[in-house]
Amino acid sequence: MERLEDMLALAHLGRISRRGQVGEYEYVVHGVGCRLVGPDGAEVDVDFVDGTEAFDFWRLRRYGESLSPPTAPPPEELLAAISSLTPLITEVRPGWFAVSGRSVATVIQG
């Protein structure tokens, strides 16, 4: 199971638990998304927007707050950071962003 979208589908079908562990990562399937928490406590939460693993400012902020030490820049700094990463980050819907050409699971694995 390499894709978060596969985990979401299997959980919705009842074939896997909505909570569990994959390797070193804990996962929770919710609504149309999935939250992963790494062994260091870093939390990555995505929803699926038009079939793409996407995040919004709230999820990006939660990620920053889960780091050690935590960081929580103001929204204008987050927007500037995302804008500076174009074309690596694409706005897939107003306020929702995705890593261009790569799934979040791939980015997490390195």
mmCIF file of N, CA and C in Angstrom:
data_model
loop_
_atom_site.group_PDB
_atom_site.id
_atom_site.type_symbol
_atom_site.label_atom_id
_atom_site.label_comp_id
_atom_site.label_asym_id
_atom_site.label_seq_id
_atom_site.Cartn_x
_atom_site.Cartn_y
_atom_site.Cartn_z
ATOM 1 N N MET A 1 0.853 -1.165 0.000
ATOM 2 C CA MET A 1 0.000 0.000 0.000
ATOM 3 C C MET A 1 0.905 1.237 0.000
ATOM 4 N N GLU A 2 1.083 1.850 -1.143
ATOM 5 C CA GLU A 2 2.014 2.956 -1.242
ATOM 6 C C GLU A 2 1.327 4.310 -1.250
ATOM 7 N N ARG A 3 0.079 4.370 -1.617
ATOM 8 C CA ARG A 3 -0.572 5.659 -1.768
ATOM 9 C C ARG A 3 -1.588 5.889 -0.661
ATOM 10 N N LEU A 4 -1.632 7.123 -0.189
ATOM 11 C CA LEU A 4 -2.618 7.475 0.824
ATOM 12 C C LEU A 4 -4.030 7.297 0.291
ATOM 13 N N GLU A 5 -4.215 7.536 -0.987
ATOM 14 C CA GLU A 5 -5.536 7.371 -1.586
ATOM 15 C C GLU A 5 -5.997 5.912 -1.483
ATOM 16 N N ASP A 6 -5.067 4.968 -1.625
ATOM 17 C CA ASP A 6 -5.401 3.550 -1.466
ATOM 18 C C ASP A 6 -5.840 3.267 -0.034
ATOM 19 N N MET A 7 -5.129 3.845 0.944
ATOM 20 C CA MET A 7 -5.500 3.660 2.346
ATOM 21 C C MET A 7 -6.905 4.187 2.595
ATOM 22 N N LEU A 8 -7.199 5.333 2.043
ATOM 23 C CA LEU A 8 -8.514 5.947 2.211
ATOM 24 C C LEU A 8 -9.605 5.038 1.657
ATOM 25 N N ALA A 9 -9.392 4.533 0.449
ATOM 26 C CA ALA A 9 -10.385 3.655 -0.183
ATOM 27 C C ALA A 9 -10.574 2.372 0.621
ATOM 28 N N LEU A 10 -9.474 1.754 1.050
ATOM 29 C CA LEU A 10 -9.570 0.508 1.816
ATOM 30 C C LEU A 10 -10.257 0.726 3.164
ATOM 31 N N ALA A 11 -9.984 1.852 3.801
ATOM 32 C CA ALA A 11 -10.637 2.152 5.078
ATOM 33 C C ALA A 11 -12.126 2.378 4.877
ATOM 34 N N HIS A 12 -12.493 3.069 3.816
ATOM 35 C CA HIS A 12 -13.912 3.324 3.550
ATOM 36 C C HIS A 12 -14.650 2.024 3.214
ATOM 37 N N LEU A 13 -13.946 1.064 2.633
ATOM 38 C CA LEU A 13 -14.545 -0.237 2.334
ATOM 39 C C LEU A 13 -14.535 -1.172 3.543
ATOM 40 N N GLY A 14 -13.888 -0.758 4.629
ATOM 41 C CA GLY A 14 -13.803 -1.588 5.820
ATOM 42 C C GLY A 14 -12.759 -2.685 5.734
ATOM 43 N N ARG A 15 -11.865 -2.597 4.749
ATOM 44 C CA ARG A 15 -10.847 -3.643 4.571
ATOM 45 C C ARG A 15 -9.615 -3.423 5.441
ATOM 46 N N ILE A 16 -9.425 -2.178 5.905
ATOM 47 C CA ILE A 16 -8.387 -1.882 6.891
ATOM 48 C C ILE A 16 -9.020 -0.982 7.946
ATOM 49 N N SER A 17 -8.380 -0.910 9.082
ATOM 50 C CA SER A 17 -8.853 -0.053 10.158
ATOM 51 C C SER A 17 -8.681 1.419 9.766
ATOM 52 N N ARG A 18 -9.526 2.281 10.314
ATOM 53 C CA ARG A 18 -9.394 3.714 10.077
ATOM 54 C C ARG A 18 -8.213 4.285 10.858
ATOM 55 N N ARG A 19 -7.688 3.528 11.812
ATOM 56 C CA ARG A 19 -6.504 3.910 12.598
ATOM 57 C C ARG A 19 -5.542 2.739 12.588
ATOM 58 N N GLY A 20 -4.272 3.060 12.507
ATOM 59 C CA GLY A 20 -3.306 1.973 12.539
ATOM 60 C C GLY A 20 -1.892 2.470 12.386
ATOM 61 N N GLN A 21 -1.029 1.571 12.002
ATOM 62 C CA GLN A 21 0.383 1.873 11.840
ATOM 63 C C GLN A 21 0.865 1.253 10.538
ATOM 64 N N VAL A 22 1.634 2.025 9.787
ATOM 65 C CA VAL A 22 2.292 1.554 8.574
ATOM 66 C C VAL A 22 3.761 1.903 8.741
ATOM 67 N N GLY A 23 4.588 0.889 8.904
ATOM 68 C CA GLY A 23 6.003 1.152 9.178
ATOM 69 C C GLY A 23 6.116 1.926 10.481
ATOM 70 N N GLU A 24 6.834 3.023 10.448
ATOM 71 C CA GLU A 24 7.013 3.858 11.644
ATOM 72 C C GLU A 24 5.924 4.917 11.787
ATOM 73 N N TYR A 25 4.998 4.982 10.858
ATOM 74 C CA TYR A 25 3.989 6.041 10.850
ATOM 75 C C TYR A 25 2.647 5.546 11.367
ATOM 76 N N GLU A 26 2.050 6.326 12.267
ATOM 77 C CA GLU A 26 0.670 6.095 12.680
ATOM 78 C C GLU A 26 -0.208 6.808 11.665
ATOM 79 N N TYR A 27 -1.365 6.234 11.376
ATOM 80 C CA TYR A 27 -2.277 6.896 10.454
ATOM 81 C C TYR A 27 -3.685 6.923 11.021
ATOM 82 N N VAL A 28 -4.443 7.929 10.599
ATOM 83 C CA VAL A 28 -5.866 8.039 10.898
ATOM 84 C C VAL A 28 -6.537 8.492 9.610
ATOM 85 N N VAL A 29 -7.466 7.683 9.118
ATOM 86 C CA VAL A 29 -8.251 8.045 7.941
ATOM 87 C C VAL A 29 -9.461 8.823 8.439
ATOM 88 N N HIS A 30 -9.713 9.976 7.838
ATOM 89 C CA HIS A 30 -10.838 10.817 8.239
ATOM 90 C C HIS A 30 -11.527 11.361 6.993
ATOM 91 N N GLY A 31 -12.825 11.359 6.981
ATOM 92 C CA GLY A 31 -13.571 11.962 5.874
ATOM 93 C C GLY A 31 -12.960 11.658 4.524
ATOM 94 N N VAL A 32 -12.426 12.689 3.881
ATOM 95 C CA VAL A 32 -11.801 12.529 2.565
ATOM 96 C C VAL A 32 -10.286 12.696 2.658
ATOM 97 N N GLY A 33 -9.711 12.336 3.803
ATOM 98 C CA GLY A 33 -8.280 12.525 3.962
ATOM 99 C C GLY A 33 -7.658 11.549 4.925
ATOM 100 N N CYS A 34 -6.387 11.822 5.221
ATOM 101 C CA CYS A 34 -5.602 10.946 6.081
ATOM 102 C C CYS A 34 -4.557 11.785 6.808
ATOM 103 N N ARG A 35 -4.339 11.455 8.081
ATOM 104 C CA ARG A 35 -3.295 12.114 8.868
ATOM 105 C C ARG A 35 -2.239 11.071 9.197
ATOM 106 N N LEU A 36 -0.993 11.409 8.983
ATOM 107 C CA LEU A 36 0.145 10.561 9.325
ATOM 108 C C LEU A 36 0.956 11.266 10.402
ATOM 109 N N VAL A 37 1.409 10.497 11.390
ATOM 110 C CA VAL A 37 2.275 11.044 12.428
ATOM 111 C C VAL A 37 3.529 10.184 12.445
ATOM 112 N N GLY A 38 4.665 10.834 12.237
ATOM 113 C CA GLY A 38 5.939 10.131 12.191
ATOM 114 C C GLY A 38 6.488 9.846 13.569
ATOM 115 N N PRO A 39 7.551 9.064 13.639
ATOM 116 C CA PRO A 39 8.143 8.701 14.919
ATOM 117 C C PRO A 39 8.666 9.916 15.697
ATOM 118 N N ASP A 40 8.942 11.007 14.989
ATOM 119 C CA ASP A 40 9.411 12.231 15.646
ATOM 120 C C ASP A 40 8.257 13.149 16.053
ATOM 121 N N GLY A 41 7.011 12.716 15.813
ATOM 122 C CA GLY A 41 5.845 13.511 16.179
ATOM 123 C C GLY A 41 5.369 14.455 15.091
ATOM 124 N N ALA A 42 6.120 14.552 13.991
ATOM 125 C CA ALA A 42 5.698 15.430 12.889
ATOM 126 C C ALA A 42 4.410 14.884 12.280
ATOM 127 N N GLU A 43 3.447 15.767 12.091
ATOM 128 C CA GLU A 43 2.119 15.390 11.621
ATOM 129 C C GLU A 43 1.869 15.955 10.221
ATOM 130 N N VAL A 44 1.495 15.076 9.303
ATOM 131 C CA VAL A 44 1.140 15.479 7.949
ATOM 132 C C VAL A 44 -0.311 15.053 7.733
ATOM 133 N N ASP A 45 -1.153 16.014 7.393
ATOM 134 C CA ASP A 45 -2.578 15.756 7.202
ATOM 135 C C ASP A 45 -2.959 16.263 5.821
ATOM 136 N N VAL A 46 -3.559 15.393 5.024
ATOM 137 C CA VAL A 46 -3.988 15.785 3.681
ATOM 138 C C VAL A 46 -5.437 15.376 3.458
ATOM 139 N N ASP A 47 -6.084 16.103 2.587
ATOM 140 C CA ASP A 47 -7.392 15.725 2.062
ATOM 141 C C ASP A 47 -7.182 15.447 0.581
ATOM 142 N N PHE A 48 -8.141 14.774 -0.024
ATOM 143 C CA PHE A 48 -8.058 14.525 -1.453
ATOM 144 C C PHE A 48 -8.991 15.493 -2.157
ATOM 145 N N VAL A 49 -8.399 16.359 -2.948
ATOM 146 C CA VAL A 49 -9.128 17.369 -3.704
ATOM 147 C C VAL A 49 -9.007 16.990 -5.168
ATOM 148 N N ASP A 50 -10.107 16.607 -5.768
ATOM 149 C CA ASP A 50 -10.104 16.189 -7.169
ATOM 150 C C ASP A 50 -9.061 15.104 -7.425
ATOM 151 N N GLY A 51 -8.935 14.149 -6.484
ATOM 152 C CA GLY A 51 -8.017 13.027 -6.650
ATOM 153 C C GLY A 51 -6.567 13.329 -6.332
ATOM 154 N N THR A 52 -6.290 14.516 -5.793
ATOM 155 C CA THR A 52 -4.915 14.917 -5.491
ATOM 156 C C THR A 52 -4.758 15.097 -3.987
ATOM 157 N N GLU A 53 -3.651 14.607 -3.433
ATOM 158 C CA GLU A 53 -3.337 14.826 -2.021
ATOM 159 C C GLU A 53 -3.040 16.303 -1.838
ATOM 160 N N ALA A 54 -3.884 16.996 -1.086
ATOM 161 C CA ALA A 54 -3.766 18.443 -0.965
ATOM 162 C C ALA A 54 -3.817 18.882 0.496
ATOM 163 N N PHE A 55 -3.277 20.061 0.736
ATOM 164 C CA PHE A 55 -3.277 20.642 2.079
ATOM 165 C C PHE A 55 -3.705 22.096 1.980
ATOM 166 N N ASP A 56 -4.180 22.611 3.096
ATOM 167 C CA ASP A 56 -4.547 24.016 3.172
ATOM 168 C C ASP A 56 -3.704 24.665 4.276
ATOM 169 N N PHE A 57 -3.958 25.948 4.545
ATOM 170 C CA PHE A 57 -3.160 26.645 5.554
ATOM 171 C C PHE A 57 -3.299 26.015 6.934
ATOM 172 N N TRP A 58 -4.509 25.561 7.287
ATOM 173 C CA TRP A 58 -4.720 24.945 8.597
ATOM 174 C C TRP A 58 -3.830 23.716 8.745
ATOM 175 N N ARG A 59 -3.776 22.860 7.723
ATOM 176 C CA ARG A 59 -2.952 21.653 7.784
ATOM 177 C C ARG A 59 -1.461 21.996 7.793
ATOM 178 N N LEU A 60 -1.078 22.987 7.027
ATOM 179 C CA LEU A 60 0.323 23.421 7.011
ATOM 180 C C LEU A 60 0.718 23.971 8.382
ATOM 181 N N ARG A 61 -0.168 24.737 8.984
ATOM 182 C CA ARG A 61 0.094 25.290 10.313
ATOM 183 C C ARG A 61 0.211 24.166 11.354
ATOM 184 N N ARG A 62 -0.674 23.167 11.290
ATOM 185 C CA ARG A 62 -0.606 22.028 12.227
ATOM 186 C C ARG A 62 0.713 21.267 12.054
ATOM 187 N N TYR A 63 1.171 21.145 10.815
ATOM 188 C CA TYR A 63 2.457 20.502 10.577
ATOM 189 C C TYR A 63 3.558 21.284 11.301
ATOM 190 N N GLY A 64 3.588 22.600 11.102
ATOM 191 C CA GLY A 64 4.601 23.435 11.755
ATOM 192 C C GLY A 64 4.556 23.336 13.269
ATOM 193 N N GLU A 65 3.348 23.284 13.819
ATOM 194 C CA GLU A 65 3.195 23.183 15.271
ATOM 195 C C GLU A 65 3.632 21.814 15.797
ATOM 196 N N SER A 66 3.673 20.789 14.930
ATOM 197 C CA SER A 66 4.068 19.450 15.362
ATOM 198 C C SER A 66 5.585 19.250 15.322
ATOM 199 N N LEU A 67 6.312 20.203 14.770
ATOM 200 C CA LEU A 67 7.768 20.091 14.686
ATOM 201 C C LEU A 67 8.413 20.410 16.024
ATOM 202 N N SER A 68 9.665 20.022 16.156
ATOM 203 C CA SER A 68 10.411 20.336 17.371
ATOM 204 C C SER A 68 11.640 21.140 16.985
ATOM 205 N N PRO A 69 11.716 22.406 17.324
ATOM 206 C CA PRO A 69 10.725 23.195 18.042
ATOM 207 C C PRO A 69 9.565 23.576 17.118
ATOM 208 N N PRO A 70 8.388 23.811 17.703
ATOM 209 C CA PRO A 70 7.215 24.176 16.897
ATOM 210 C C PRO A 70 7.407 25.527 16.212
ATOM 211 N N THR A 71 6.774 25.662 15.073
ATOM 212 C CA THR A 71 6.785 26.932 14.364
ATOM 213 C C THR A 71 5.376 27.203 13.851
ATOM 214 N N ALA A 72 4.951 28.449 13.928
ATOM 215 C CA ALA A 72 3.609 28.817 13.477
ATOM 216 C C ALA A 72 3.643 30.219 12.882
ATOM 217 N N PRO A 73 4.202 30.343 11.667
ATOM 218 C CA PRO A 73 4.265 31.662 11.054
ATOM 219 C C PRO A 73 2.868 32.184 10.724
ATOM 220 N N PRO A 74 2.716 33.507 10.635
ATOM 221 C CA PRO A 74 1.415 34.075 10.283
ATOM 222 C C PRO A 74 1.021 33.699 8.854
ATOM 223 N N PRO A 75 -0.281 33.746 8.549
ATOM 224 C CA PRO A 75 -0.772 33.332 7.228
ATOM 225 C C PRO A 75 -0.054 33.999 6.055
ATOM 226 N N GLU A 76 0.274 35.286 6.178
ATOM 227 C CA GLU A 76 0.945 35.949 5.053
ATOM 228 C C GLU A 76 2.330 35.369 4.787
ATOM 229 N N GLU A 77 3.026 34.912 5.843
ATOM 230 C CA GLU A 77 4.320 34.259 5.646
ATOM 231 C C GLU A 77 4.144 32.881 5.010
ATOM 232 N N LEU A 78 3.108 32.163 5.415
ATOM 233 C CA LEU A 78 2.837 30.862 4.796
ATOM 234 C C LEU A 78 2.538 31.027 3.309
ATOM 235 N N LEU A 79 1.715 32.013 2.966
ATOM 236 C CA LEU A 79 1.395 32.262 1.562
ATOM 237 C C LEU A 79 2.645 32.630 0.771
ATOM 238 N N ALA A 80 3.497 33.476 1.352
ATOM 239 C CA ALA A 80 4.744 33.860 0.678
ATOM 240 C C ALA A 80 5.636 32.635 0.469
ATOM 241 N N ALA A 81 5.706 31.756 1.484
ATOM 242 C CA ALA A 81 6.533 30.552 1.362
ATOM 243 C C ALA A 81 5.999 29.646 0.265
ATOM 244 N N ILE A 82 4.678 29.443 0.228
ATOM 245 C CA ILE A 82 4.080 28.601 -0.811
ATOM 246 C C ILE A 82 4.311 29.225 -2.184
ATOM 247 N N SER A 83 4.115 30.529 -2.287
ATOM 248 C CA SER A 83 4.312 31.218 -3.569
ATOM 249 C C SER A 83 5.750 31.078 -4.058
ATOM 250 N N SER A 84 6.703 31.082 -3.117
ATOM 251 C CA SER A 84 8.112 30.981 -3.508
ATOM 252 C C SER A 84 8.461 29.580 -4.021
ATOM 253 N N LEU A 85 7.597 28.605 -3.753
ATOM 254 C CA LEU A 85 7.867 27.229 -4.170
ATOM 255 C C LEU A 85 7.212 26.854 -5.497
ATOM 256 N N THR A 86 6.554 27.819 -6.139
ATOM 257 C CA THR A 86 5.981 27.562 -7.461
ATOM 258 C C THR A 86 7.141 27.322 -8.412
ATOM 259 N N PRO A 87 7.146 26.349 -9.232
ATOM 260 C CA PRO A 87 6.123 25.403 -9.626
ATOM 261 C C PRO A 87 6.131 24.084 -8.841
ATOM 262 N N LEU A 88 6.900 23.986 -7.746
ATOM 263 C CA LEU A 88 6.897 22.749 -6.957
ATOM 264 C C LEU A 88 5.573 22.532 -6.232
ATOM 265 N N ILE A 89 4.921 23.628 -5.864
ATOM 266 C CA ILE A 89 3.621 23.586 -5.194
ATOM 267 C C ILE A 89 2.596 24.198 -6.135
ATOM 268 N N THR A 90 1.469 23.534 -6.309
ATOM 269 C CA THR A 90 0.414 23.993 -7.205
ATOM 270 C C THR A 90 -0.859 24.227 -6.403
ATOM 271 N N GLU A 91 -1.558 25.318 -6.690
ATOM 272 C CA GLU A 91 -2.857 25.551 -6.069
ATOM 273 C C GLU A 91 -3.888 24.782 -6.883
ATOM 274 N N VAL A 92 -4.456 23.733 -6.285
ATOM 275 C CA VAL A 92 -5.387 22.856 -7.001
ATOM 276 C C VAL A 92 -6.829 23.318 -6.888
ATOM 277 N N ARG A 93 -7.083 24.164 -5.924
ATOM 278 C CA ARG A 93 -8.386 24.774 -5.692
ATOM 279 C C ARG A 93 -8.087 25.974 -4.798
ATOM 280 N N PRO A 94 -8.885 27.023 -4.845
ATOM 281 C CA PRO A 94 -8.560 28.186 -4.005
ATOM 282 C C PRO A 94 -8.304 27.790 -2.543
ATOM 283 N N GLY A 95 -7.089 28.091 -2.073
ATOM 284 C CA GLY A 95 -6.709 27.797 -0.697
ATOM 285 C C GLY A 95 -6.213 26.382 -0.444
ATOM 286 N N TRP A 96 -6.197 25.545 -1.482
ATOM 287 C CA TRP A 96 -5.732 24.157 -1.367
ATOM 288 C C TRP A 96 -4.539 23.952 -2.290
ATOM 289 N N PHE A 97 -3.484 23.338 -1.758
ATOM 290 C CA PHE A 97 -2.225 23.211 -2.481
ATOM 291 C C PHE A 97 -1.770 21.754 -2.518
ATOM 292 N N ALA A 98 -0.981 21.430 -3.532
ATOM 293 C CA ALA A 98 -0.441 20.080 -3.685
ATOM 294 C C ALA A 98 1.002 20.173 -4.145
ATOM 295 N N VAL A 99 1.762 19.139 -3.811
ATOM 296 C CA VAL A 99 3.128 19.027 -4.307
ATOM 297 C C VAL A 99 3.017 18.561 -5.749
ATOM 298 N N SER A 100 3.532 19.346 -6.664
ATOM 299 C CA SER A 100 3.397 19.049 -8.091
ATOM 300 C C SER A 100 4.096 17.754 -8.476
ATOM 301 N N GLY A 101 3.334 16.831 -9.051
ATOM 302 C CA GLY A 101 3.913 15.617 -9.607
ATOM 303 C C GLY A 101 4.345 14.564 -8.609
ATOM 304 N N ARG A 102 4.132 14.787 -7.316
ATOM 305 C CA ARG A 102 4.524 13.801 -6.308
ATOM 306 C C ARG A 102 3.455 13.712 -5.251
ATOM 307 N N SER A 103 3.235 12.518 -4.761
ATOM 308 C CA SER A 103 2.287 12.359 -3.682
ATOM 309 C C SER A 103 2.957 12.716 -2.352
ATOM 310 N N VAL A 104 2.163 13.048 -1.376
ATOM 311 C CA VAL A 104 2.678 13.353 -0.050
ATOM 312 C C VAL A 104 3.431 12.151 0.514
ATOM 313 N N ALA A 105 2.927 10.950 0.286
ATOM 314 C CA ALA A 105 3.589 9.735 0.780
ATOM 315 C C ALA A 105 4.996 9.635 0.207
ATOM 316 N N THR A 106 5.177 9.980 -1.052
ATOM 317 C CA THR A 106 6.497 9.940 -1.677
ATOM 318 C C THR A 106 7.411 10.980 -1.065
ATOM 319 N N VAL A 107 6.870 12.162 -0.798
ATOM 320 C CA VAL A 107 7.672 13.230 -0.194
ATOM 321 C C VAL A 107 8.118 12.832 1.203
ATOM 322 N N ILE A 108 7.232 12.217 1.978
ATOM 323 C CA ILE A 108 7.560 11.789 3.342
ATOM 324 C C ILE A 108 8.666 10.741 3.316
ATOM 325 N N GLN A 109 8.579 9.798 2.367
ATOM 326 C CA GLN A 109 9.563 8.725 2.294
ATOM 327 C C GLN A 109 10.906 9.216 1.793
ATOM 328 N N GLY A 110 10.927 10.409 1.191
ATOM 329 C CA GLY A 110 12.195 10.977 0.714
ATOM 330 C C GLY A 110 12.351 10.676 -0.690
#
